[in-house]
PDB file of C-alpha atoms in Angstrom:
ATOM      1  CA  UNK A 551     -43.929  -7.704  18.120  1.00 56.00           C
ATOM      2  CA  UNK A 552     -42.070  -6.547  15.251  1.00 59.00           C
ATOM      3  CA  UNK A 553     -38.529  -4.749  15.586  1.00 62.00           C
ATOM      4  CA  UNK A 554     -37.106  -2.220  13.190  1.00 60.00           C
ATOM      5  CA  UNK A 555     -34.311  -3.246  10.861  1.00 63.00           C
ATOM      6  CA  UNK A 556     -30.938  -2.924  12.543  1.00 58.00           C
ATOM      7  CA  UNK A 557     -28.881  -0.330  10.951  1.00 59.00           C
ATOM      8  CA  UNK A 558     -25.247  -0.504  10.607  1.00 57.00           C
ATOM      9  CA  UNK A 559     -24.118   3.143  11.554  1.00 55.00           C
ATOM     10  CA  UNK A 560     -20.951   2.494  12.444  1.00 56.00           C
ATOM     11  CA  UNK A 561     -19.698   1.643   9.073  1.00 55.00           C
ATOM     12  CA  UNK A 562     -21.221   4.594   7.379  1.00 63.00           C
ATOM     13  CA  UNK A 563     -18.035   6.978   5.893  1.00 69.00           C
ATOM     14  CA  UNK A 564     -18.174  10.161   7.992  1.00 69.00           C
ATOM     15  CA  UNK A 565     -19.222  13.361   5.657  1.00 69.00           C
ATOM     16  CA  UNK A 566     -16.239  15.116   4.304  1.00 67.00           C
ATOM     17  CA  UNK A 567     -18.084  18.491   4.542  1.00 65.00           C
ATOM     18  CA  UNK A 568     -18.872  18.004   8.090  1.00 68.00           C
ATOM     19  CA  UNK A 569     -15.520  17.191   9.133  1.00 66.00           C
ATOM     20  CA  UNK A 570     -14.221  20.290   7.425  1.00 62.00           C
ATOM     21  CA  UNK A 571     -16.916  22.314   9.344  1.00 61.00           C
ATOM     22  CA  UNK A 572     -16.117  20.781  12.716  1.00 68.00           C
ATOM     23  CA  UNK A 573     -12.219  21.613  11.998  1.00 63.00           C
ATOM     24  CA  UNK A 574     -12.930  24.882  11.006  1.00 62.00           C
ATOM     25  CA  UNK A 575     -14.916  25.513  14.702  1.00 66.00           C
ATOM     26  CA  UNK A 576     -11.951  23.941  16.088  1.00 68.00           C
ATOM     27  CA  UNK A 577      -9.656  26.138  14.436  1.00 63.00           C
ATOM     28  CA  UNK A 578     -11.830  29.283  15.028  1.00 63.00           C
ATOM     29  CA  UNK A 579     -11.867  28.487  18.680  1.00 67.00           C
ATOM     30  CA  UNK A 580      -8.462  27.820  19.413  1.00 65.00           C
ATOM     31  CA  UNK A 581      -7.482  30.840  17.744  1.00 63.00           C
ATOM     32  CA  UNK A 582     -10.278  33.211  19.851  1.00 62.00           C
ATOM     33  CA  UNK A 583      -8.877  31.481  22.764  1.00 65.00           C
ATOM     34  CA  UNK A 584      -5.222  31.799  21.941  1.00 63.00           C
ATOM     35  CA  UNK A 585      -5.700  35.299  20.810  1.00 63.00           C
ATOM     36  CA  UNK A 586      -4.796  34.445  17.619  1.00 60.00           C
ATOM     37  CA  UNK A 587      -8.056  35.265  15.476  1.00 57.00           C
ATOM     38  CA  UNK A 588      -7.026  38.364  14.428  1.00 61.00           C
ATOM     39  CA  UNK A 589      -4.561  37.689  10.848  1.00 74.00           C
ATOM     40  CA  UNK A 590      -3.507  39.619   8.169  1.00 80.00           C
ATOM     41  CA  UNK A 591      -4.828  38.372   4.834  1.00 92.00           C
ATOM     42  CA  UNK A 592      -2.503  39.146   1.551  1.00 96.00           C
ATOM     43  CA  UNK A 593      -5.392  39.622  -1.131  1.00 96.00           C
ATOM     44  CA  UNK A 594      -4.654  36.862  -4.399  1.00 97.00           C
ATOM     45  CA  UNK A 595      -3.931  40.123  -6.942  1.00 97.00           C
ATOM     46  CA  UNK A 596      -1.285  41.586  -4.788  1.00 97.00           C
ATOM     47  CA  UNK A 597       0.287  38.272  -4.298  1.00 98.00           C
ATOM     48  CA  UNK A 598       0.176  37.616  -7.523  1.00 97.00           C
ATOM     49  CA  UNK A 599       2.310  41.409  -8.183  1.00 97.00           C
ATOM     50  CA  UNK A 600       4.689  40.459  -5.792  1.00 98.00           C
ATOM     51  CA  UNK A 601       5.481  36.937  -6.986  1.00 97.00           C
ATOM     52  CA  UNK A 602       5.726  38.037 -10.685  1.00 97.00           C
ATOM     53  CA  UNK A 603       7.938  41.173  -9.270  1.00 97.00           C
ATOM     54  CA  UNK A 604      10.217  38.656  -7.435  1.00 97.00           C
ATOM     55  CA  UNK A 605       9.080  40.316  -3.998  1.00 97.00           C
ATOM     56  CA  UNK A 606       6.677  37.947  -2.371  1.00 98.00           C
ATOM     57  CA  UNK A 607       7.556  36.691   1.057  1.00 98.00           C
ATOM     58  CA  UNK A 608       7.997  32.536   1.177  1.00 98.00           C
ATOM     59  CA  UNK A 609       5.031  31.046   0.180  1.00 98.00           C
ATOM     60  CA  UNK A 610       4.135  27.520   1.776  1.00 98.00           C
ATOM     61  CA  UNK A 611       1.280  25.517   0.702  1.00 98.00           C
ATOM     62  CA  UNK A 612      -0.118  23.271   3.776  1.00 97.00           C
ATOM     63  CA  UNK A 613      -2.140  20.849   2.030  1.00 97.00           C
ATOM     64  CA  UNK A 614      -1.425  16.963   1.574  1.00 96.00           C
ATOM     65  CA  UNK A 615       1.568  16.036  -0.820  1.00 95.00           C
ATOM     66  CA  UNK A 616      -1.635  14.922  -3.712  1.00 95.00           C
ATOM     67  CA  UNK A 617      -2.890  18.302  -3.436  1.00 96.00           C
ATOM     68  CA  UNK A 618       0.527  20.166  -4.354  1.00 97.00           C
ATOM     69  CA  UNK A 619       1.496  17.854  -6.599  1.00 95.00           C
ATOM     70  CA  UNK A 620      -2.001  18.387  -8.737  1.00 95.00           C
ATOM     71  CA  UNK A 621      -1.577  22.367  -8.746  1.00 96.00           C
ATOM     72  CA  UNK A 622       0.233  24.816  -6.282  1.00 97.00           C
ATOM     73  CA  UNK A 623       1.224  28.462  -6.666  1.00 98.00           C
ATOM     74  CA  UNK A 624       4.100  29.506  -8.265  1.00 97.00           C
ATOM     75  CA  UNK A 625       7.143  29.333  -5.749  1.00 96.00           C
ATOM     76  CA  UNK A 626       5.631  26.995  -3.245  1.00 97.00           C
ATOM     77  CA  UNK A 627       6.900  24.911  -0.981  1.00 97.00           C
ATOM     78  CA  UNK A 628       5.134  21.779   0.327  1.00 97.00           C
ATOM     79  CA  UNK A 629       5.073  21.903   3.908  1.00 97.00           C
ATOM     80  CA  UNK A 630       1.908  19.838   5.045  1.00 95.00           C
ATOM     81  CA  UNK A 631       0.280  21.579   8.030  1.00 91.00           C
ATOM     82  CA  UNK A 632       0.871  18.901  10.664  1.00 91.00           C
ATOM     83  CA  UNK A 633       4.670  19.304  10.232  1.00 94.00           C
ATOM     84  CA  UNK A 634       4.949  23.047   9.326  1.00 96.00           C
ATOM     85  CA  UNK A 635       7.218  24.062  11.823  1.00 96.00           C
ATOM     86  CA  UNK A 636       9.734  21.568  10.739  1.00 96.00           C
ATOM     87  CA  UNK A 637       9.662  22.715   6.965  1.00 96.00           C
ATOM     88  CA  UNK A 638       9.752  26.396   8.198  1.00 97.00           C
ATOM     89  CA  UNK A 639      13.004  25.362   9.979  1.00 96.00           C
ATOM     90  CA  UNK A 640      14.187  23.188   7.105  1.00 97.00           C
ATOM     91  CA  UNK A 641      13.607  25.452   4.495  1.00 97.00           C
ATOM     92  CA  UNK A 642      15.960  28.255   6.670  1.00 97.00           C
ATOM     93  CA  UNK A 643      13.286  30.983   7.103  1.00 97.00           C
ATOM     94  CA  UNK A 644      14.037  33.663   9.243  1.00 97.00           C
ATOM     95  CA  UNK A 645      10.837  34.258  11.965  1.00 97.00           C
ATOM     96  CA  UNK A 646      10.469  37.621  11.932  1.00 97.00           C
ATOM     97  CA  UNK A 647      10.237  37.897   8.249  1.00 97.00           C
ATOM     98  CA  UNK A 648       7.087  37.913   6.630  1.00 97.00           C
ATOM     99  CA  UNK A 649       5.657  33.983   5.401  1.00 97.00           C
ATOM    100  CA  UNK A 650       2.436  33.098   3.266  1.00 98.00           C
ATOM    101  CA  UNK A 651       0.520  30.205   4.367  1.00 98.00           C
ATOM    102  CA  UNK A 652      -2.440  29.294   2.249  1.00 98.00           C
ATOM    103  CA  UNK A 653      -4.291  25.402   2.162  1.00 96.00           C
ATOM    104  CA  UNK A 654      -7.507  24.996  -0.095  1.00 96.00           C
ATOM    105  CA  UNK A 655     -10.371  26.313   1.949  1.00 93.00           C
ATOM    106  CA  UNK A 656      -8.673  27.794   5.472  1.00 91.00           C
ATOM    107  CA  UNK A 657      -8.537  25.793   8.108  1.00 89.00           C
ATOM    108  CA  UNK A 658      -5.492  23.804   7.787  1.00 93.00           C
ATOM    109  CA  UNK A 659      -3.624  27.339   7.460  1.00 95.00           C
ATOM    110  CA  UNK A 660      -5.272  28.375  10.252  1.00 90.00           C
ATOM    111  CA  UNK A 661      -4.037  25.764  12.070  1.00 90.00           C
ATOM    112  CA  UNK A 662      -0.356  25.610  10.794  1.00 95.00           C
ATOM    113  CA  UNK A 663      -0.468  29.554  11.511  1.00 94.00           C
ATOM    114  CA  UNK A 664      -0.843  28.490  14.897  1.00 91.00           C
ATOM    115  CA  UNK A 665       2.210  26.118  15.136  1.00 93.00           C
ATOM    116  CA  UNK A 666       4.285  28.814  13.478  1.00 96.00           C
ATOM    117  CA  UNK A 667       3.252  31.432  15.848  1.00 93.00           C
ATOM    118  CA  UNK A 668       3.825  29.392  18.680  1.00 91.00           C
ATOM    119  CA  UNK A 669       7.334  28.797  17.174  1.00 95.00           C
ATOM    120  CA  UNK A 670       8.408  31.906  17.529  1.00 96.00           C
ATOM    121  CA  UNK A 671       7.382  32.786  13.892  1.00 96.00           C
ATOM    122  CA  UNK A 672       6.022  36.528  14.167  1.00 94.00           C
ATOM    123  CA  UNK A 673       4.898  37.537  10.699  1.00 95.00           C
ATOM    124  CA  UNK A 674       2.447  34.594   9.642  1.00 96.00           C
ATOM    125  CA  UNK A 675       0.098  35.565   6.781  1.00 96.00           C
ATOM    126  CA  UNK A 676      -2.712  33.957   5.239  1.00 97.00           C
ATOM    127  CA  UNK A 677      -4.078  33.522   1.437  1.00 97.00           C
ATOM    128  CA  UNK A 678      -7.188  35.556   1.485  1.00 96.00           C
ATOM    129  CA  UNK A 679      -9.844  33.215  -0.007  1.00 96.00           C
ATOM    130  CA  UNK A 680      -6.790  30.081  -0.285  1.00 96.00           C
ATOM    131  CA  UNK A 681      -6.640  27.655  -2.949  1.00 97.00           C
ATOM    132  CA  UNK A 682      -9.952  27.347  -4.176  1.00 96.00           C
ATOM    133  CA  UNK A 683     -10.436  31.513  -4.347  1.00 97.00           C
ATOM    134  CA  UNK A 684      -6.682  31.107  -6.381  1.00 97.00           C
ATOM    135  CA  UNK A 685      -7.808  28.937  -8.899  1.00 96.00           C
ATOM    136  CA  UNK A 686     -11.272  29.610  -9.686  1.00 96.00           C
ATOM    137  CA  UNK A 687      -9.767  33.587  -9.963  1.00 95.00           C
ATOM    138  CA  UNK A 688      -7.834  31.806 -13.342  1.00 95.00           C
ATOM    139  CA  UNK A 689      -4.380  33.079 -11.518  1.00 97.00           C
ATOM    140  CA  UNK A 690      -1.154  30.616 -12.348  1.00 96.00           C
ATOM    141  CA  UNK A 691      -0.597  28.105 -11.213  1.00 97.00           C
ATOM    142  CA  UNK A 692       1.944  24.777 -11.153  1.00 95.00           C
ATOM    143  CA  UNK A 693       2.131  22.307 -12.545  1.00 84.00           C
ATOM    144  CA  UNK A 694      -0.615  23.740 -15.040  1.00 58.00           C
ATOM    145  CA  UNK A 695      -3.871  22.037 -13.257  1.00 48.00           C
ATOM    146  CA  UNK A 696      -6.049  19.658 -15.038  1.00 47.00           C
ATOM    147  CA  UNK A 697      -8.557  19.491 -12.480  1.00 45.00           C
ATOM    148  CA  UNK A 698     -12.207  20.725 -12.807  1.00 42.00           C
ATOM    149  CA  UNK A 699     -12.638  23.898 -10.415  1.00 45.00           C
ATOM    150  CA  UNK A 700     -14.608  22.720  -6.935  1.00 39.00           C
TER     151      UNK A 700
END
């Protein structure tokens, strides 16, 4: 009787994509279930106005410390999403003033939203289209980004 090869699945790498798709349900349903899916997005060219006019609200980017350092939007601050509310505090920001939250795809600004609101922080935007939707639009960024678009 002949047995099938024993495969080794537990040392297989889990799929990046698929863990961003399972964090983005996540995020979706807390959100529905919080009441909290309803957000309003600030479209990238009227950002983009308002930061060149001097006018945009504070602008913090969620995403690891590699990912801001490689290219951010002008203004930023780094604030990783699993210590937003901290930064928020740190950096002074008054809650019920308007602040832009924007990661590279979504959910990790969903989720820092979240935090924020549940802070006390009343006026929580998001990046329409984040990062990636930023970049690939050819808007400015900083440092100047060497990386090929995703």
């Amino acid at each position: 009787m002949s047995r099938a090869p024993y495969r080794r699945v537990a040392s297989r790498r889990p799929d990046p994509t698929a863990c961003r798709h399972v964090l983005a349900a996540l995020v979706v349903a807390v959100a529905i279930v919080t009441g909290e899916a309803t957000v309003e997005a600030v479209e990238p060219a009227a950002l983009q106005a308002e930061i060149a006019a001097g006018t945009a609200p504070p602008i913090l980017d969620v995403r690891s410390a590699r990912e801001f350092a490689q290219d951010h939007l002008p203004g930023a601050h780094h604030a990783p999403f699993s210590d937003v509310t901290a930064h928020a505090r740190a950096l002074r920001l008054d809650p019920h003033a308007p602040v832009l939250l924007y990661c590279e795809h979504g959910p990790r600004a969903w989720l820092a939203r979240l935090a924020l609101r549940w802070a006390g922080f009343t006026d929580v935007r998001l990046l329409e289209g984040h990062m990636v939707t930023w970049r690939r639009s050819g808007r400015p960024v900083e440092p100047e980004s060497t990386a090929p678009p995703d």
